[in-house]
Coordinates of C-alpha atoms and ligand atoms in Angstrom, one line a residue:
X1 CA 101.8 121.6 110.5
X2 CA 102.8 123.8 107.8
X3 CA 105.3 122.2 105.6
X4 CA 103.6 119.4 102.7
X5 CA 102.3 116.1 104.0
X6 CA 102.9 113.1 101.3
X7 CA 100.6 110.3 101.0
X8 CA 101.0 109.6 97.3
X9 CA 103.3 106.5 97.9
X10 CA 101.1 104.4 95.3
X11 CA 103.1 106.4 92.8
X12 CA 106.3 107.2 93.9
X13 CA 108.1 107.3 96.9
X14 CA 110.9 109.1 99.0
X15 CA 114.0 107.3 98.6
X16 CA 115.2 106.4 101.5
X17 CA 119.1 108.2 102.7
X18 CA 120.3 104.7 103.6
X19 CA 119.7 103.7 99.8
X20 CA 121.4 107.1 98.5
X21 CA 124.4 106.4 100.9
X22 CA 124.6 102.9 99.0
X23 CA 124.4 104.2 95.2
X24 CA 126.7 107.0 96.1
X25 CA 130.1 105.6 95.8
X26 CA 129.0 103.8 92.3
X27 CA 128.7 107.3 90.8
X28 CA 132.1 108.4 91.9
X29 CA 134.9 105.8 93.1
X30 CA 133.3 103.2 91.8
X31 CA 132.1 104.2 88.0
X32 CA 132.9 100.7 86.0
X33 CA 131.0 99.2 83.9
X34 CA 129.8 95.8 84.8
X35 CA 130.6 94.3 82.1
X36 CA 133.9 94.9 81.8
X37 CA 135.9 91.9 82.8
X38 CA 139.6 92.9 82.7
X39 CA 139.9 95.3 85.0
X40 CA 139.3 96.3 88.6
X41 CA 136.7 98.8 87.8
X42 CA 134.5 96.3 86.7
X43 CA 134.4 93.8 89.1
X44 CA 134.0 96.9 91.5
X45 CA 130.9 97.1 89.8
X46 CA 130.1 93.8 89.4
X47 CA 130.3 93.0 92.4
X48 CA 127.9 95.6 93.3
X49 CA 125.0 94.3 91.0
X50 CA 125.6 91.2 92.1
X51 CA 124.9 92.0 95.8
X52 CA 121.7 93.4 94.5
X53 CA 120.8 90.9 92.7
X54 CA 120.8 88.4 95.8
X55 CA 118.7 91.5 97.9
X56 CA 116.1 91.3 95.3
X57 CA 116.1 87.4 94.9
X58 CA 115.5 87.2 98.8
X59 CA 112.5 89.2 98.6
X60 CA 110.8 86.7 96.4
X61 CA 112.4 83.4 97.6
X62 CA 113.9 83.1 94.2
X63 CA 117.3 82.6 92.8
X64 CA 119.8 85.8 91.9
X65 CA 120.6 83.8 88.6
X66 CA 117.0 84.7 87.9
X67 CA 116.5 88.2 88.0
X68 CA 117.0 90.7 85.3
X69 CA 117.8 94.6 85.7
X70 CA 115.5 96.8 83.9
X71 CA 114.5 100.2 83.4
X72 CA 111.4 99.5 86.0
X73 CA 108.4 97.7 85.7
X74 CA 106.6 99.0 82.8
X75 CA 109.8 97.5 80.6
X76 CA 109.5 94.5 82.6
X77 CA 106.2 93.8 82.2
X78 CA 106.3 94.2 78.3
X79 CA 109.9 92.0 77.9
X80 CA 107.3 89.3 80.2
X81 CA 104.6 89.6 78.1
X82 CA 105.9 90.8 74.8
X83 CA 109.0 88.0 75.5
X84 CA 106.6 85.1 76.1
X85 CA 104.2 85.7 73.2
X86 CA 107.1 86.0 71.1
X87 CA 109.2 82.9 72.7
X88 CA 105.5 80.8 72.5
X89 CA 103.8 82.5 70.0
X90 CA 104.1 78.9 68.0
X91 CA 103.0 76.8 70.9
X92 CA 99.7 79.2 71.3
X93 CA 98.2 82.4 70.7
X94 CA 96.1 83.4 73.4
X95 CA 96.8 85.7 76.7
X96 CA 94.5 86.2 79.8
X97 CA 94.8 89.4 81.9
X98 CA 92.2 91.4 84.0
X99 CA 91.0 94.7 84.1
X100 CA 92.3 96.7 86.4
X101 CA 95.7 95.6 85.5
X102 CA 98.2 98.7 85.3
X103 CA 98.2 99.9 81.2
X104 CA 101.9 98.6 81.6
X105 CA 100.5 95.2 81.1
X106 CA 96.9 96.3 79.2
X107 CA 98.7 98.1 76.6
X108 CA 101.4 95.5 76.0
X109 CA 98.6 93.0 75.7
X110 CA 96.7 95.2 73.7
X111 CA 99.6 95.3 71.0
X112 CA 99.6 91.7 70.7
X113 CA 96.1 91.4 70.2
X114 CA 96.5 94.1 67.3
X115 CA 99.5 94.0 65.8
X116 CA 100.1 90.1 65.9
X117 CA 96.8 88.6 66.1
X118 CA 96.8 87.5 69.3
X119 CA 93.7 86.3 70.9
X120 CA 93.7 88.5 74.5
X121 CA 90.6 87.6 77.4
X122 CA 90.4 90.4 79.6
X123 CA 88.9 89.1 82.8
X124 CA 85.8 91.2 84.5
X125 CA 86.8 91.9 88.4
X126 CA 84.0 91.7 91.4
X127 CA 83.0 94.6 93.5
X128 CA 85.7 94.3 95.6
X129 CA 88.3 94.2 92.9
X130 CA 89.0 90.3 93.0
X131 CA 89.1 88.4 89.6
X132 CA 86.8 84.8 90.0
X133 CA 89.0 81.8 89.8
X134 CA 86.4 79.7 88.2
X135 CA 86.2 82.2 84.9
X136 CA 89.9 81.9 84.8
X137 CA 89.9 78.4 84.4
X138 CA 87.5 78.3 81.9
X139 CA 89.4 81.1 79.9
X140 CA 92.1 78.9 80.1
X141 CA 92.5 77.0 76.2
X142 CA 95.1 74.6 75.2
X143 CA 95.9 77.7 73.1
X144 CA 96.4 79.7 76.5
X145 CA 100.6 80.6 76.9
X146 CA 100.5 83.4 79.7
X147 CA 98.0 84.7 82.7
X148 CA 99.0 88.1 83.3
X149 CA 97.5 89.3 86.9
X150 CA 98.8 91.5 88.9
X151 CA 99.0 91.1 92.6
X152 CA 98.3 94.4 94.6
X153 CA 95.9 96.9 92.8
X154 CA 98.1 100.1 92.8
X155 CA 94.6 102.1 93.0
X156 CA 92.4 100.3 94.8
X157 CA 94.7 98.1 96.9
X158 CA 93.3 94.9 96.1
X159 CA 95.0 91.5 96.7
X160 CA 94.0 88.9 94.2
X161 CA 94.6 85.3 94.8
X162 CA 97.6 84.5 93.4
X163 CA 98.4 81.7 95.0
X164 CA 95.4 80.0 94.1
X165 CA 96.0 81.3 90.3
X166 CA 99.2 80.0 90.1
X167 CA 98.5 76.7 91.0
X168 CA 95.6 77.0 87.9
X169 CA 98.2 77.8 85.8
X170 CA 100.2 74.9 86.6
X171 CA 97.8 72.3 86.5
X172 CA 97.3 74.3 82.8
X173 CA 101.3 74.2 82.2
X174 CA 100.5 77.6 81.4
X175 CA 102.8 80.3 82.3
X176 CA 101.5 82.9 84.9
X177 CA 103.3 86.0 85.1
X178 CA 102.6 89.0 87.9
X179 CA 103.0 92.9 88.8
X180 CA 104.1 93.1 91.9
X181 CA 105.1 96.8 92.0
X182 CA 102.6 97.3 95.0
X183 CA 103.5 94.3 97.0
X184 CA 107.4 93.5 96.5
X185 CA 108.9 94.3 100.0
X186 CA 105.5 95.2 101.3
X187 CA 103.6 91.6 101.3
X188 CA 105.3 88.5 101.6
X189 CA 105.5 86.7 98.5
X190 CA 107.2 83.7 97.3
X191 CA 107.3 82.6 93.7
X192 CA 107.8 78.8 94.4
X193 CA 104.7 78.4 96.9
X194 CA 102.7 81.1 94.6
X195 CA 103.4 79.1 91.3
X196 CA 104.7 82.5 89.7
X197 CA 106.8 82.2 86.8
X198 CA 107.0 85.8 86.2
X199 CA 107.1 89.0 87.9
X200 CA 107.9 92.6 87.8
X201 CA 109.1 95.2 90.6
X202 CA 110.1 99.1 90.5
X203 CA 112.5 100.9 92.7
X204 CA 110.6 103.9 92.7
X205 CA 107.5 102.6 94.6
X206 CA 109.9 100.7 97.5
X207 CA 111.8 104.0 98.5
X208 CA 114.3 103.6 95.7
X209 CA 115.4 105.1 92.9
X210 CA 113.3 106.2 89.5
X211 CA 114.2 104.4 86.2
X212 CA 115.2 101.1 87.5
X213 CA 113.1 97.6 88.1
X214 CA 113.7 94.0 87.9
X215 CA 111.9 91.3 86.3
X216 CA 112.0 87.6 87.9
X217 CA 112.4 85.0 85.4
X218 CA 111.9 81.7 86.2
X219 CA 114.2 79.0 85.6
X220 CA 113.8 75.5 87.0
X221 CA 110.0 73.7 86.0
X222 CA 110.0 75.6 83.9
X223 CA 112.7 77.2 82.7
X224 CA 110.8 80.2 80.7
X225 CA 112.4 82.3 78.3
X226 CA 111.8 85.5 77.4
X227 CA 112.8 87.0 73.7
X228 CA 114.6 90.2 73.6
X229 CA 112.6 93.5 73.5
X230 CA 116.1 95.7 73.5
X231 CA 119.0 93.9 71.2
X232 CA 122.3 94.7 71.8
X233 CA 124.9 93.6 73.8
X234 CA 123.6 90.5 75.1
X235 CA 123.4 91.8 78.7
X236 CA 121.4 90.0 81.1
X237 CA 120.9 86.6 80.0
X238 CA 120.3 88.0 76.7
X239 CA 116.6 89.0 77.9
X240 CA 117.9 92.8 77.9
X241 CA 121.0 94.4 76.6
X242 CA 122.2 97.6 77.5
X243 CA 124.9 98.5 80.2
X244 CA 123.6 98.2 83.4
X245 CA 122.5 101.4 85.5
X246 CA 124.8 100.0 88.4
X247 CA 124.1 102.8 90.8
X248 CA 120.4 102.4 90.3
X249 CA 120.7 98.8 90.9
X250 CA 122.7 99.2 94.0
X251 CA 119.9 101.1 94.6
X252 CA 117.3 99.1 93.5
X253 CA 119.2 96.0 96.3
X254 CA 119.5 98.4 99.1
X255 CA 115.8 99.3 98.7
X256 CA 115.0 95.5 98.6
X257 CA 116.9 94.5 101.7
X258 CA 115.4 97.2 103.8
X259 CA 111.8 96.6 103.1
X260 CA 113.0 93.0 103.8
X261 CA 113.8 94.0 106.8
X262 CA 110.5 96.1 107.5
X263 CA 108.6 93.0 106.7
X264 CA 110.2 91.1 109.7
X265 CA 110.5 94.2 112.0
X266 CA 106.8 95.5 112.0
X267 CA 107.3 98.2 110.0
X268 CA 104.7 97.2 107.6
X269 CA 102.1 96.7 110.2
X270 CA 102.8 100.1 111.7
X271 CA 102.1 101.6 108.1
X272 CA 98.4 99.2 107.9
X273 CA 97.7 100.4 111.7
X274 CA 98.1 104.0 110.4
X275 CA 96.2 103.2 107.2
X276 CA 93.7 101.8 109.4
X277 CA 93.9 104.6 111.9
X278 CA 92.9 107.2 109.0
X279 CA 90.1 105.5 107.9
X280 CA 88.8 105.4 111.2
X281 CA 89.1 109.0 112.0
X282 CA 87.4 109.7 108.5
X283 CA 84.6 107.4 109.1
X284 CA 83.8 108.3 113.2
X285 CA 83.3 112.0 111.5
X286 CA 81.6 111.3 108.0
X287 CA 78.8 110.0 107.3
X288 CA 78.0 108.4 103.1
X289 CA 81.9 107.6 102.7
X290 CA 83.2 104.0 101.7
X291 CA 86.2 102.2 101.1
X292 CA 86.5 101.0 97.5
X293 CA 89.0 97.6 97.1
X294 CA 88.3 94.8 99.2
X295 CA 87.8 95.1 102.9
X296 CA 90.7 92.7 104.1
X297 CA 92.7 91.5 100.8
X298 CA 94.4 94.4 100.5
X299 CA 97.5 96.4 100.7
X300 CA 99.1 97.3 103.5
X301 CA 99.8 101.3 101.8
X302 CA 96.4 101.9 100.3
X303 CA 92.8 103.6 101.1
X304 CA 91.0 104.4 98.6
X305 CA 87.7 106.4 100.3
X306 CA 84.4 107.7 98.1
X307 CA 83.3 110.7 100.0
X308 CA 79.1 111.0 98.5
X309 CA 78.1 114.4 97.1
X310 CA 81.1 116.0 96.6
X311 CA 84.0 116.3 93.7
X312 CA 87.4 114.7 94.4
X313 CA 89.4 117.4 92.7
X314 CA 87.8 120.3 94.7
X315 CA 88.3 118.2 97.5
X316 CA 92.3 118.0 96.9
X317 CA 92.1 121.8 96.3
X318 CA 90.6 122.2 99.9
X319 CA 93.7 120.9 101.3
X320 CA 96.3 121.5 98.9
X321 CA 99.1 121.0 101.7
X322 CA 98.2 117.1 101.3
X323 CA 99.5 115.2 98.4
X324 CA 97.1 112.5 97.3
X325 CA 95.4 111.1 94.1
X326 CA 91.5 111.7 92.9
X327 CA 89.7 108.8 91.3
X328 CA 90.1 110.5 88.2
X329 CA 92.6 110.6 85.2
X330 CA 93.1 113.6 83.1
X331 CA 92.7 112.6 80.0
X332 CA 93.0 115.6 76.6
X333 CA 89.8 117.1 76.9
X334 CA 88.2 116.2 80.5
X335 CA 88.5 114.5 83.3
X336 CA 87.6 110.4 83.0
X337 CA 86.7 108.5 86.0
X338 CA 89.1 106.1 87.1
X339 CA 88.8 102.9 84.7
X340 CA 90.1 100.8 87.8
X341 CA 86.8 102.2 89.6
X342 CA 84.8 101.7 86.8
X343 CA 85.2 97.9 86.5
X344 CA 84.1 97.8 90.2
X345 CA 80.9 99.1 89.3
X346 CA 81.5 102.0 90.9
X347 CA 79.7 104.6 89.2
X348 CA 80.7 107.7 87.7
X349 CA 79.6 110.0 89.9
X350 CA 81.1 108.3 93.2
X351 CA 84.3 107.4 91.1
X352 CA 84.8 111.7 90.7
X353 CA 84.4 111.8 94.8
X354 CA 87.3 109.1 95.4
X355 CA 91.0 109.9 96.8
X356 CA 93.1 108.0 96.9
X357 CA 95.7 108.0 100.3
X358 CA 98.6 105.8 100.4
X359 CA 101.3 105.8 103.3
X360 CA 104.9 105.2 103.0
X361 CA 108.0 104.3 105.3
X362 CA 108.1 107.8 106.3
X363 CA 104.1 108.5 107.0
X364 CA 104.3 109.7 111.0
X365 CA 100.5 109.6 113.1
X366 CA 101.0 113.6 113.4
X367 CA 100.8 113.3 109.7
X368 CA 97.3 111.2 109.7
X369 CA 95.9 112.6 112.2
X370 CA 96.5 115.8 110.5
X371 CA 95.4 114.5 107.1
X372 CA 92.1 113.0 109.1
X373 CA 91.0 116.7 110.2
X374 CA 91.9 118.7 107.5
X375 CA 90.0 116.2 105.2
X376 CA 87.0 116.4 107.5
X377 CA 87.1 119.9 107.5
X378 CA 86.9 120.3 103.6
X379 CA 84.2 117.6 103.0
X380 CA 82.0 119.3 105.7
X381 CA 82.7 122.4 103.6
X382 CA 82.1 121.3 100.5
X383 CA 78.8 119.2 101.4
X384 CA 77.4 122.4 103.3
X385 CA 77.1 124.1 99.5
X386 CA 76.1 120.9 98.2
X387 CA 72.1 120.5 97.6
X388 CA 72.3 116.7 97.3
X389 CA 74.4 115.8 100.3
X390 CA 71.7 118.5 101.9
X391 CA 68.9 116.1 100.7
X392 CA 70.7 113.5 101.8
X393 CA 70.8 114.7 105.3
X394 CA 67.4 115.5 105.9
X395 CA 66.9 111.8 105.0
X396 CA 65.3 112.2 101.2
X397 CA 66.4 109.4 99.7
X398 CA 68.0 110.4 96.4
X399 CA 66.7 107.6 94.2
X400 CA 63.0 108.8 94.6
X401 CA 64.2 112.2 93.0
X402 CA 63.0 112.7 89.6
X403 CA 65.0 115.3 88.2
X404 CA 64.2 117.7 85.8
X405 CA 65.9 116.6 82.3
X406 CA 66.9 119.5 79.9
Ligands
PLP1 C1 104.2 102.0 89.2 C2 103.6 100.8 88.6 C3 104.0 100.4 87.4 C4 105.0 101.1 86.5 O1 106.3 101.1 87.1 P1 107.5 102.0 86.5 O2 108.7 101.5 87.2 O3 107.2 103.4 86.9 O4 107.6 101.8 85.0 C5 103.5 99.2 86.9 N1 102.6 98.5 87.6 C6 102.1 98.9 88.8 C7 101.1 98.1 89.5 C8 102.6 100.1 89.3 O5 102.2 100.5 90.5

């Protein structure tokens, strides 16, 4: 295999031909703008975004009347959690999140607390990734107005329990809102039996176009509101002005409908079995590897493998043919272990020897299997120069070392 093998899904995907064939003719033939309502250009439009708006609804088991167009889910997520604290900020001032939330929600949140005096309880997360349900209710105040957790871990792959969390925040009558850019399309969810009030998707990460999201908003018990983060032209409900991206929309539906479709049809459990597949190929020929995330409660796209004693970001460079993701971000000056990984309690040095694969609509077996020996070959390779893993394999055990401090 010669040509690139792409296993970065996580952060964006392929989109898929069927969904360019849809947006094509609403960059030519069909150009209007949406909100035009006196001519035939922009009903053509309209009518457009309106079928999309029903794709995306069905997803979620919600209403077209309540979803919003957005630039994708980093906007969404701050007009849901900017919007509430704003709509409710009289009613109470205090916001619970978790930690390995995407900074799309952390920073937002982290705004609030400093530039509006917002009180902000940022819960600590298991080993496995999951939040406990018992410290959420007891973060949960009178003053409490949103829960902001997200449902798949775009890292780590972990599922929290949102069901279970919405129906705290009910019994709270507080509102519970959720990023579901790793799950939309790919898990079934539905926001009546999940209790979600909330939640925010992307195009990008469902084989659809970049720059283009949707937020649900709920709007029956309760009807929530959101204030504006964009003023303008009222657009939207009023929630987010600004004339519609209609081919990206189009987009955004088509991409809806088909993973709709590939969670009746199997295709997501042909893209777990291959998930599955690569872990078991790396861990028959590996020893001192584990999966970070949780076991079972997790995403059908993700593996997120610690390979002991050596460096992820050599590691990538020993098969540079394979896109994936290290455990570490690049920050300015050096390279920062994940902070996801970090609030596992995974330590720093294991959190430097994670990669993270994650599979798409287009990942083929050839391509695993593929992956599976190449990344065999270059952790052999790198442990064979490595003095630790050395150690390790003559059965020293590492944490009767004392090393030599300088
Ligand atoms: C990708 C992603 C985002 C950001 O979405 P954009 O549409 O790129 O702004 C937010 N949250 C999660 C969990 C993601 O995976």
């Amino acid at each position: 295999m010669k040509q690139s093998v792409y296993l970065d899904n996580n952060a964006t995907t392929q989109v898929d031909p069927r969904v360019v064939e849809a947006m094509l003719p609403y960059f030519t033939t069909k150009f209007g703008n949406a909100a035009s309502r006196n001519h035939a250009f922009g009903w053509e439009a309209e009518a457009g975004v309106d079928t999309a708006r029903e794709q995306v609804a069905q997803v979620i088991g919600a209403d077209s009347k309540e979803i919003i167009f957005t630039s994708g889910a980093t906007e969404s997520n701050n007009i849901a959690i900017k919007g509430v604290a704003a709509m409710y900020g009289d009613k109470g001032r205090h916001i619970i999140t978790q930690k390995t939330e995407h900074k799309a929600v952390l920073d937002p949140c982290q705004y609030l607390a400093e530039k509006h005096g917002f009180r902000v309880t940022v819960l600590e997360v298991d080993a496995q990734g999951l939040i406990d349900l018992q410290q959420l209710r007891a973060a949960m105040t009178d003053d409490t107005v949103l829960v902001s957790i997200m449902h798949g871990n775009n890292e780590i792959g972990t599922l929290q329990p949102i069901t279970e969390i919405g129906r705290l925040c009910k019994e709270r009558g507080v509102l519970f809102h959720t990023d579901a850019c790793q799950t939309f399309g790919k898990v079934p969810i539905d926001v009546e039996a999940m209790g979600i009030d909330l939640l925010s998707c992307s195009a990008h990460k469902i084989h659809g176009p970049k720059g283009v999201g949707a937020l649900y908003v709920r709007r029956k018990r309760p009807r929530v509101r959101c204030e504006a983060v964009l003023h303008g032209g009222g657009h939207e409900r009023g929630m987010r002005s600004g004339t519609l991206n209609v081919p990206g929309i189009v987009g955004l539906g088509r991409a809806a409908e088909l993973c709709r479709e590939g969670l009746a049809n199997g295709e997501v459990q042909r893209m777990a079995q291959l998930r599955d597949r690569l872990f078991q190929r790396l861990s028959s020929r590996l020893s001192d590897i584990n999966v970070n995330g949780h076991p079972t409660a997790r995403t059908p796209s993700n593996l997120n493998v610690s390979f002991a004693f050596v460096e992820g970001e050599s590691l990538m460079m020993g098969f540079s043919e394979i896109a994936v993701s290290s455990g570490s971000a690049c920050t300015s000056a050096s390279l920062e272990p994940s902070y996801v990984l970090k609030a596992l309690g995974v330590g720093d040095e294991l959190a430097h020897s994670s990669i993270r694969f994650s599979l798409g609509r287009f990942t083929t077996q050839e391509e695993i299997d593929y992956t599976a020996d190449r990344v065999v070959a270059a952790v052999e390779h790198l442990r064979k120069m490595s003095p630790l893993a050395e150690m390790a394999a003559e059965g020293i055990d590492l944490k009767t070392v004392e090393w030599a401090h300088h």
